[in-house]
PDB file of C-alpha atoms in Angstrom:
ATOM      1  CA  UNK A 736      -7.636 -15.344  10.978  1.00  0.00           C
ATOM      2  CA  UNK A 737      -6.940 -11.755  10.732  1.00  0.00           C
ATOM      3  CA  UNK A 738      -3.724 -10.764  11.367  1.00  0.00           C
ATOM      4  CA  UNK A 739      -3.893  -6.502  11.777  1.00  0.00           C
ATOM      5  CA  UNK A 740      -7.793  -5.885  11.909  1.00  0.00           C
ATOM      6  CA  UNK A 741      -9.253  -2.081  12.409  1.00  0.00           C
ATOM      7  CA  UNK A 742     -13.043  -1.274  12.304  1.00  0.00           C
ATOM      8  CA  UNK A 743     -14.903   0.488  11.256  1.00  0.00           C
ATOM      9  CA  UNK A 744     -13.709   0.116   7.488  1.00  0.00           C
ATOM     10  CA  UNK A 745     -15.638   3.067   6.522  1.00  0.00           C
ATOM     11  CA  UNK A 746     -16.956   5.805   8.760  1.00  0.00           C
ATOM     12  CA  UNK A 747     -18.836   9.294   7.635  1.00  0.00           C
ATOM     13  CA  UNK A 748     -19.791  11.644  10.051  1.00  0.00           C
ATOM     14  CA  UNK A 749     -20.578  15.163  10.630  1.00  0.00           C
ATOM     15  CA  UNK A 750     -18.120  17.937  10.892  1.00  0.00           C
ATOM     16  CA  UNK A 751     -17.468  18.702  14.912  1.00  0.00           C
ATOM     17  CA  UNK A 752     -18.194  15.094  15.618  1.00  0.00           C
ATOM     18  CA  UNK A 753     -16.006  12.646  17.863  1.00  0.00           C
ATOM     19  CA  UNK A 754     -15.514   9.401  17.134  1.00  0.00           C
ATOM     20  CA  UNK A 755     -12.774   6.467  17.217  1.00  0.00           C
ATOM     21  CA  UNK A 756     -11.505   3.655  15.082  1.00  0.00           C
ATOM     22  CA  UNK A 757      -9.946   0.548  17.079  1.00  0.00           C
ATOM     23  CA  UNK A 758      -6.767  -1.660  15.966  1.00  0.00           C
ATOM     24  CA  UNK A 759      -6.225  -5.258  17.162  1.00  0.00           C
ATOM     25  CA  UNK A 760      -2.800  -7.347  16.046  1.00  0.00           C
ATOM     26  CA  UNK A 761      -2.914 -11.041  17.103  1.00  0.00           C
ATOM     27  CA  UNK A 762       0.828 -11.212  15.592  1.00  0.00           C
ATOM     28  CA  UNK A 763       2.205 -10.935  19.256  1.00  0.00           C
ATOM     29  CA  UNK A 764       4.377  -7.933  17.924  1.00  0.00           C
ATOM     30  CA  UNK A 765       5.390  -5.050  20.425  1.00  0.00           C
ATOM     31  CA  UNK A 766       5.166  -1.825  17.719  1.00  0.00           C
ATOM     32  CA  UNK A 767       1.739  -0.745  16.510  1.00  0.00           C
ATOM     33  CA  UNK A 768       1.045   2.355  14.200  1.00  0.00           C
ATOM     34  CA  UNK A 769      -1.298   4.847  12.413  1.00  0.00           C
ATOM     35  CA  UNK A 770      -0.811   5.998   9.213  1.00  0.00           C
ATOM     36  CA  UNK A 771      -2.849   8.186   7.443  1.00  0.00           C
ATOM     37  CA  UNK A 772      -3.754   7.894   3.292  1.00  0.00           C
ATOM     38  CA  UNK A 773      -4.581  11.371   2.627  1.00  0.00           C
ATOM     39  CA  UNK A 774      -6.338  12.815  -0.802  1.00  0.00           C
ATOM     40  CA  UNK A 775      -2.674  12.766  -2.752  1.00  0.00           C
ATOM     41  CA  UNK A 776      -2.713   9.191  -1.621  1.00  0.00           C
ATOM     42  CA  UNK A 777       0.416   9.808   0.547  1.00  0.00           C
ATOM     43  CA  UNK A 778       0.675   7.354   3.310  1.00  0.00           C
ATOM     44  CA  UNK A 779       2.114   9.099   6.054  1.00  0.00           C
ATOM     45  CA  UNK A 780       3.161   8.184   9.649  1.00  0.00           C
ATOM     46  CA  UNK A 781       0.742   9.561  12.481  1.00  0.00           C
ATOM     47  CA  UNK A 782       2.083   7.669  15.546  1.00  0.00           C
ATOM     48  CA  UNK A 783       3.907   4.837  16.919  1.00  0.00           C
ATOM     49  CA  UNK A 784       3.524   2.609  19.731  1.00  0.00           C
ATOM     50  CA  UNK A 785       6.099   0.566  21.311  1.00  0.00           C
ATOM     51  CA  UNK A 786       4.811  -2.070  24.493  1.00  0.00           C
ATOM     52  CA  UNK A 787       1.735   0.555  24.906  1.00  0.00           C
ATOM     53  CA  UNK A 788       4.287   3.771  24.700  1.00  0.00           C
ATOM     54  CA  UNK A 789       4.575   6.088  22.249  1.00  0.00           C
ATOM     55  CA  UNK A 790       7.075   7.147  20.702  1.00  0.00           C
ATOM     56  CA  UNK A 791       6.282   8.591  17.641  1.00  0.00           C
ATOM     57  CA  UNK A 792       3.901  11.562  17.035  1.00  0.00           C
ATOM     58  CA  UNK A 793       4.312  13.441  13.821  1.00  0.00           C
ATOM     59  CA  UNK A 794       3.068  16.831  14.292  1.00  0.00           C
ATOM     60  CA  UNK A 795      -0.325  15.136  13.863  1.00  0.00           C
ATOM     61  CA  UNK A 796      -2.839  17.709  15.656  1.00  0.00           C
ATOM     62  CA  UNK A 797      -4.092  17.054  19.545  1.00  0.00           C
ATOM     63  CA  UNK A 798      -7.586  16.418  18.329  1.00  0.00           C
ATOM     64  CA  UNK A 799      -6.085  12.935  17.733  1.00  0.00           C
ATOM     65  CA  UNK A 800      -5.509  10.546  20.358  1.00  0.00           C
ATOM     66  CA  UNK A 801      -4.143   7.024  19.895  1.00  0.00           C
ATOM     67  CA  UNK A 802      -4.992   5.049  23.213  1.00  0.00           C
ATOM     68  CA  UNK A 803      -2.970   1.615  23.734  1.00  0.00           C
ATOM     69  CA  UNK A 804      -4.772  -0.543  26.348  1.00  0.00           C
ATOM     70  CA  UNK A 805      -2.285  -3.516  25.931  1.00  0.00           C
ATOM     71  CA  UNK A 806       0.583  -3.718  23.459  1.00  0.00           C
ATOM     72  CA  UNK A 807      -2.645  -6.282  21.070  1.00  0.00           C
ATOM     73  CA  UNK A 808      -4.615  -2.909  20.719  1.00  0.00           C
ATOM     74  CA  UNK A 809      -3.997   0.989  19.367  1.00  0.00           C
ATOM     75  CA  UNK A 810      -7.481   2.901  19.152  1.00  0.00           C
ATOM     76  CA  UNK A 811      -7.418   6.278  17.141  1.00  0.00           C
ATOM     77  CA  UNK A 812     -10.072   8.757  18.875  1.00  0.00           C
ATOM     78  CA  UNK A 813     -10.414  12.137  16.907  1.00  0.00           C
ATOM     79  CA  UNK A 814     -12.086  15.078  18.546  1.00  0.00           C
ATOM     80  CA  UNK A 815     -13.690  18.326  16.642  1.00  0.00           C
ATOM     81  CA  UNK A 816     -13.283  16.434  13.181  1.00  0.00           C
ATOM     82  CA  UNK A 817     -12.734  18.692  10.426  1.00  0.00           C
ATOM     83  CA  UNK A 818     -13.162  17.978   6.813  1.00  0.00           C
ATOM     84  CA  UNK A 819      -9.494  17.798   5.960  1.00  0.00           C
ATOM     85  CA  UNK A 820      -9.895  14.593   8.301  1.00  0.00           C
ATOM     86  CA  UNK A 821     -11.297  12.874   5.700  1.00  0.00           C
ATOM     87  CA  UNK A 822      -8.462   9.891   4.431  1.00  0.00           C
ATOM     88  CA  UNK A 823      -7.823   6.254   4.811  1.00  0.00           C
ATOM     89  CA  UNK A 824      -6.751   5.598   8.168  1.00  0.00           C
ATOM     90  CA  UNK A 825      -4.387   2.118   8.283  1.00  0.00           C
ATOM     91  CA  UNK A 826      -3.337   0.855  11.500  1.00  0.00           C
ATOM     92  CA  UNK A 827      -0.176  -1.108  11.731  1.00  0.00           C
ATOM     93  CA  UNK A 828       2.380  -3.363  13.643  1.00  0.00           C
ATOM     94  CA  UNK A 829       5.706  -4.333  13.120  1.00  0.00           C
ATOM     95  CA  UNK A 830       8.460  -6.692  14.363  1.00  0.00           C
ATOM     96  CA  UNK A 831      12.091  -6.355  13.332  1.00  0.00           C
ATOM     97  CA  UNK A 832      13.260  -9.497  11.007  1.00  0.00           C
ATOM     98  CA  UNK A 833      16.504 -10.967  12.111  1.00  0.00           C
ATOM     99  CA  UNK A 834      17.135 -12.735   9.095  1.00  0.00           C
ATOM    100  CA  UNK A 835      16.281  -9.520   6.974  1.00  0.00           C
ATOM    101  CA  UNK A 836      17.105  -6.727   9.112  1.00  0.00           C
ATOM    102  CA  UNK A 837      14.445  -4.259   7.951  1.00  0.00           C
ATOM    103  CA  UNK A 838      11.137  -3.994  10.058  1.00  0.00           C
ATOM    104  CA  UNK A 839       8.092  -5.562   8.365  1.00  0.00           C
ATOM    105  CA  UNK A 840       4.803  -3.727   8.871  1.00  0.00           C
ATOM    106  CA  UNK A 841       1.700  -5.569   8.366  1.00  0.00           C
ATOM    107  CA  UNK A 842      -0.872  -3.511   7.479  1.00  0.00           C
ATOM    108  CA  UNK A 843      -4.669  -3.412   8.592  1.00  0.00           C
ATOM    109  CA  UNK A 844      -7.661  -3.220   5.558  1.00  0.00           C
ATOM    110  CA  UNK A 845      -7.863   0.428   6.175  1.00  0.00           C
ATOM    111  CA  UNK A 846     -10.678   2.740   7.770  1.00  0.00           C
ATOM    112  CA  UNK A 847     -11.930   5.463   5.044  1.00  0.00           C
ATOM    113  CA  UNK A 848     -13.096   8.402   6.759  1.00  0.00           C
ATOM    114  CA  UNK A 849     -15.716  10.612   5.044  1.00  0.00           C
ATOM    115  CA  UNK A 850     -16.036  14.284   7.010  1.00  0.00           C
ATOM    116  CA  UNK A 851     -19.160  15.686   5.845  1.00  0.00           C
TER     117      UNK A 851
ATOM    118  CA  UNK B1358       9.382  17.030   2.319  1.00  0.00           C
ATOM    119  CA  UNK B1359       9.045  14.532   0.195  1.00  0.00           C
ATOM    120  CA  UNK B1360      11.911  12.108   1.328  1.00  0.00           C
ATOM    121  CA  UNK B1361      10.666   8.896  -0.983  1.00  0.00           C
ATOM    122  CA  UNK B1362       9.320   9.688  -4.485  1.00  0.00           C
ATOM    123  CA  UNK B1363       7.588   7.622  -7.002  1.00  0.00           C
ATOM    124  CA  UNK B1364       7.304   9.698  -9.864  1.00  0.00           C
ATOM    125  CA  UNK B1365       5.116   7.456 -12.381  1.00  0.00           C
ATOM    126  CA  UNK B1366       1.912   7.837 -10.886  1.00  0.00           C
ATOM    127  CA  UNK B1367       0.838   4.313 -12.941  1.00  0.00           C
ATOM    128  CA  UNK B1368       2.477   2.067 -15.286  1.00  0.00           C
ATOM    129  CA  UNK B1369       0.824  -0.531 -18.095  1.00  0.00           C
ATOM    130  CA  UNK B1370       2.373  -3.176 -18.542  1.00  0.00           C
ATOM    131  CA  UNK B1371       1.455  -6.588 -21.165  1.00  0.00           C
ATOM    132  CA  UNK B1372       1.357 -10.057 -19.264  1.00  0.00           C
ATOM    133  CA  UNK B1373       4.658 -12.005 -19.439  1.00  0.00           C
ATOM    134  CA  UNK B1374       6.782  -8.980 -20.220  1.00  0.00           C
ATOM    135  CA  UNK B1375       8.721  -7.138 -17.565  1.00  0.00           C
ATOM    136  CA  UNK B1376       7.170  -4.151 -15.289  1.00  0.00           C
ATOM    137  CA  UNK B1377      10.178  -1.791 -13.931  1.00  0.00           C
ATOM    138  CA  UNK B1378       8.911   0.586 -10.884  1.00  0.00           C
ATOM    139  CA  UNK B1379      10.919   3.395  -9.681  1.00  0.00           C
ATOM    140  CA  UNK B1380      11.977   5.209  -6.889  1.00  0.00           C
ATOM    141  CA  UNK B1381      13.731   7.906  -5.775  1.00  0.00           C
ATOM    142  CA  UNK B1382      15.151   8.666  -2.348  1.00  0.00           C
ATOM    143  CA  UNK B1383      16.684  11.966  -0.740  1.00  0.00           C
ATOM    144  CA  UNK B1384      17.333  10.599   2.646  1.00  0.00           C
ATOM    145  CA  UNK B1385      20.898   9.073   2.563  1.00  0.00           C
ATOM    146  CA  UNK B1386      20.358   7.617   6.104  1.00  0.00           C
ATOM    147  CA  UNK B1387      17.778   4.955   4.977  1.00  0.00           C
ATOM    148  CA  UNK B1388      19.435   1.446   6.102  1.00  0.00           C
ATOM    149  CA  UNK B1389      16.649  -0.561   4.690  1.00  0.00           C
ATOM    150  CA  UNK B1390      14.109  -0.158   1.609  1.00  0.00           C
ATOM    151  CA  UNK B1391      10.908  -1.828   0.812  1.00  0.00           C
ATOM    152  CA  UNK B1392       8.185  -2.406  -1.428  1.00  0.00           C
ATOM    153  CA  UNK B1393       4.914  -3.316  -0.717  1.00  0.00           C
ATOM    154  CA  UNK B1394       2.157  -3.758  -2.665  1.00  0.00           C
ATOM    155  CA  UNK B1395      -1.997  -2.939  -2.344  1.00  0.00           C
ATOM    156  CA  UNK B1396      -4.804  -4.067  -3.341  1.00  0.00           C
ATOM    157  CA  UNK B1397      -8.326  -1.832  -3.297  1.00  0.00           C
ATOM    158  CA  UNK B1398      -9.687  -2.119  -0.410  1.00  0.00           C
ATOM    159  CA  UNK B1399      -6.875  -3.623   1.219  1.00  0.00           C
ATOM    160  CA  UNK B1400      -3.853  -2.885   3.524  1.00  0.00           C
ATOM    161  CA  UNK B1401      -0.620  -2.841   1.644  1.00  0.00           C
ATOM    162  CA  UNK B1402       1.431  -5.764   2.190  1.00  0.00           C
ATOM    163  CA  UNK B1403       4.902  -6.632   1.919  1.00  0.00           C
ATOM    164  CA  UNK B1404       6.903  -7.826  -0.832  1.00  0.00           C
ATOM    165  CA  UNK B1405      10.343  -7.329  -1.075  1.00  0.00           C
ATOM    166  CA  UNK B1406      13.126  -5.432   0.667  1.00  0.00           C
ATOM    167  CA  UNK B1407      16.746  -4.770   0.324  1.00  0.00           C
ATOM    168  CA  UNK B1408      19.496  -3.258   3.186  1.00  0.00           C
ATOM    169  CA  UNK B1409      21.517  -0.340   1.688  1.00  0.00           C
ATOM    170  CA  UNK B1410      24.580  -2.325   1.659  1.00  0.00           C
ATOM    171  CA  UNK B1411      23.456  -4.102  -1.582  1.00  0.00           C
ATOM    172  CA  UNK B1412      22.475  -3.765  -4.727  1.00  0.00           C
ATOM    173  CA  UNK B1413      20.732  -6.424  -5.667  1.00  0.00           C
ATOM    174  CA  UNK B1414      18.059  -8.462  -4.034  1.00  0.00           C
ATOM    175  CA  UNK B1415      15.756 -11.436  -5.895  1.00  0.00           C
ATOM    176  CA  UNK B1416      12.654 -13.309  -4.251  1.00  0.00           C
ATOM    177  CA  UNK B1417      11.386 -15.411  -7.393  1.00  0.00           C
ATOM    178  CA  UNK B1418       9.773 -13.170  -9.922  1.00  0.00           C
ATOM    179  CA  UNK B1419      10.741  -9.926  -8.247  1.00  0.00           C
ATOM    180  CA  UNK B1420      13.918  -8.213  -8.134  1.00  0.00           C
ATOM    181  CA  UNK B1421      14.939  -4.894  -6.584  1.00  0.00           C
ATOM    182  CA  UNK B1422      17.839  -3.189  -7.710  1.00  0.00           C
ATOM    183  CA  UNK B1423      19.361  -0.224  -5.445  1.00  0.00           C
ATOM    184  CA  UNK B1424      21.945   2.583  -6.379  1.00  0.00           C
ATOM    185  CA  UNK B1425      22.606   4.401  -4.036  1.00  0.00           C
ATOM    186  CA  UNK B1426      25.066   7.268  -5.447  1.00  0.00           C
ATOM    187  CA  UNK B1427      22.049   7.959  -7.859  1.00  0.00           C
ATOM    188  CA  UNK B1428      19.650   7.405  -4.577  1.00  0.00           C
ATOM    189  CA  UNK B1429      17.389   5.760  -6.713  1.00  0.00           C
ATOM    190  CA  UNK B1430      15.898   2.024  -6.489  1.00  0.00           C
ATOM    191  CA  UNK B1431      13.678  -0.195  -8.816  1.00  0.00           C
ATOM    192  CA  UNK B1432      11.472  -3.248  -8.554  1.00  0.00           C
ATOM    193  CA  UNK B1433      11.670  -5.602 -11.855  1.00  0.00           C
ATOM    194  CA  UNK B1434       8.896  -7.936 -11.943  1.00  0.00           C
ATOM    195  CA  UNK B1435       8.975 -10.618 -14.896  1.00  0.00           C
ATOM    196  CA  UNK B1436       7.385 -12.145 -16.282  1.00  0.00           C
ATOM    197  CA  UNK B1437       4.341  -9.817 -15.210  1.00  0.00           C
ATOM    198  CA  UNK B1438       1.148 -11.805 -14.216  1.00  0.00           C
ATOM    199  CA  UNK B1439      -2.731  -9.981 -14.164  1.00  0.00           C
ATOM    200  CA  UNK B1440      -2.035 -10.211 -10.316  1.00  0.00           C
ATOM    201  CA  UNK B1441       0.166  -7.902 -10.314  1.00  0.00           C
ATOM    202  CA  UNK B1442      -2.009  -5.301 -11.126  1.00  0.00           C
ATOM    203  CA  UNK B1443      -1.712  -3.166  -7.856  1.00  0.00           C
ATOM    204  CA  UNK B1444      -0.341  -0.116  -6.571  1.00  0.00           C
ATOM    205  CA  UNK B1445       2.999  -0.541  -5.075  1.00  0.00           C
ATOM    206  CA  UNK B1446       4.389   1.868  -2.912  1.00  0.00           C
ATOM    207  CA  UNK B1447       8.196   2.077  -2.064  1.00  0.00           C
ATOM    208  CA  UNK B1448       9.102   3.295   1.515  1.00  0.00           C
ATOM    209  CA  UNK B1449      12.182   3.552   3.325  1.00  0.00           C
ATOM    210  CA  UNK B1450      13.630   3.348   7.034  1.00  0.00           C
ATOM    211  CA  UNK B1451      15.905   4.356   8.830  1.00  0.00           C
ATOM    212  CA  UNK B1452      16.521   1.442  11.550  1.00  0.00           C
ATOM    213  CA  UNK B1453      15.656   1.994  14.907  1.00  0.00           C
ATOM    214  CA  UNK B1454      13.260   4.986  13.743  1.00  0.00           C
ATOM    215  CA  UNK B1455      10.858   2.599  14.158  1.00  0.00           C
ATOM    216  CA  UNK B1456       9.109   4.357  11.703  1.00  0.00           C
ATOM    217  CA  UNK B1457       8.362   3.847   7.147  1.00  0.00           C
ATOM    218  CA  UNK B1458       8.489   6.598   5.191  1.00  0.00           C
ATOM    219  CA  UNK B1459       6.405   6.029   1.962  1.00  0.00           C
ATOM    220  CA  UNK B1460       6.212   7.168  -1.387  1.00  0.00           C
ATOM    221  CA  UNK B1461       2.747   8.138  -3.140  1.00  0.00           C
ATOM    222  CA  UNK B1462       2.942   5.061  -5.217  1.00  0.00           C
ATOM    223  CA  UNK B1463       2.687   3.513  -8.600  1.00  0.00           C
ATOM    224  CA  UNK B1464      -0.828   1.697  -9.941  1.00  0.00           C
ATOM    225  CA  UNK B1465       0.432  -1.089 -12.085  1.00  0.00           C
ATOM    226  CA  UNK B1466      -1.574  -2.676 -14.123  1.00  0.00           C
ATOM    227  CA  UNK B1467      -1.540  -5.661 -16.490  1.00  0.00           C
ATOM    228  CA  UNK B1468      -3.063  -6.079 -19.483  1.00  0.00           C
ATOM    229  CA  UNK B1469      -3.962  -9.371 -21.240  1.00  0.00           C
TER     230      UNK B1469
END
């Protein structure tokens, strides 16, 4: 059973196009995020979502907006998408570990987007 | 700005003998660092972390070492296995920023 699962795991479209890629956690966990993998294979924060808020948004452009239905769910919809688009989109969600301390992310397979 | 850096874009390594990945850090207000690891095709998933007050954390095969007046950290594996072969990425965070900051990563792989 899938913990972090994101679909479509790969997407090309046409430059100008619209189009989303949905998250679903069944961890129960209250933070969700988007990273981005870009061609330098950076993985980069885009937003974070905390009980459906956000609150992170790196300077990622307005032609991206994450939508959180319910704290289970962040959806990635990208407007006008350009070729520098194209990258491997992970969604994420985290809970803080007592024991540990840190916050452990588990990652979704990834969504590679091809802007043609 | 670069705050996590793995320099070593990949590493080879021969099974049973130790792999050593590095990283370097420029944010001295990281509280918490971590490694995960990636398959192709996959999500990166965790593997180890250590808090900033130590130096030394071990979970069976895999050790990370942190010095902080050097801001660098490392991630000992040994003995290496062929399932190891990955790319592990090193990320840091600062906590309550609710956020990791990564570093490009390392491809590690394992030869017979």
């Amino acid at each position: 059973d899938t913990a972090v699962s994101q679909t479509p795991k790969y997407l090309v479209t046409q430059m100008g196009n619209d189009k989303s890629i949905k998250c679903e956690q069944n961890l129960g966990h209250d933070t969700m995020y988007w990273y981005k993998q870009d061609s330098k294979k950076f993985l980069k924060i885009m937003f974070s979502y905390n009980n459906k808020e956000l609150i992170i948004n790196e300077t990622v452009p307005n032609r991206f907006s994450p939508k959180s239905p319910d704290k289970a769910h962040l959806n990635l919809h990208i407007n006008s998408l350009e070729l520098g688009d194209s990258a491997v989109y992970f969604c994420a969600s985290s809970q803080r570990d007592i024991a540990l301390g840190n916050t452990e992310a588990f990652f979704g397979q990834g969504t590679r987007l091809t802007v043609v | 700005d670069q705050q996590v850096k793995q320099n070593s874009p990949s590493l080879s390594v021969q099974e049973g003998r130790i792999s050593i990945l590095n990283c370097d850090y420029t944010n001295s207000m990281f509280d918490y660092f971590l490694w995960y690891k990636k398959y192709p095709a996959e999500g990166p998933t965790f593997l180890i972390s250590i808090s900033s007050i130590k130096d030394k954390n071990e979970d069976g095969r895999f050790t990370v070492f942190l010095n902080k007046s050097a801001k660098h950290l490392s991630l000992h594996i040994v003995p290496s296995q062929p399932g190891d072969s990955a790319v592990y990425f090193c990320a840091g965070e600062i906590q309550g920023a609710q956020k990791l900051v990564f570093g490009q990563g390392t491809r590690l792989t394992i030869n017979p």
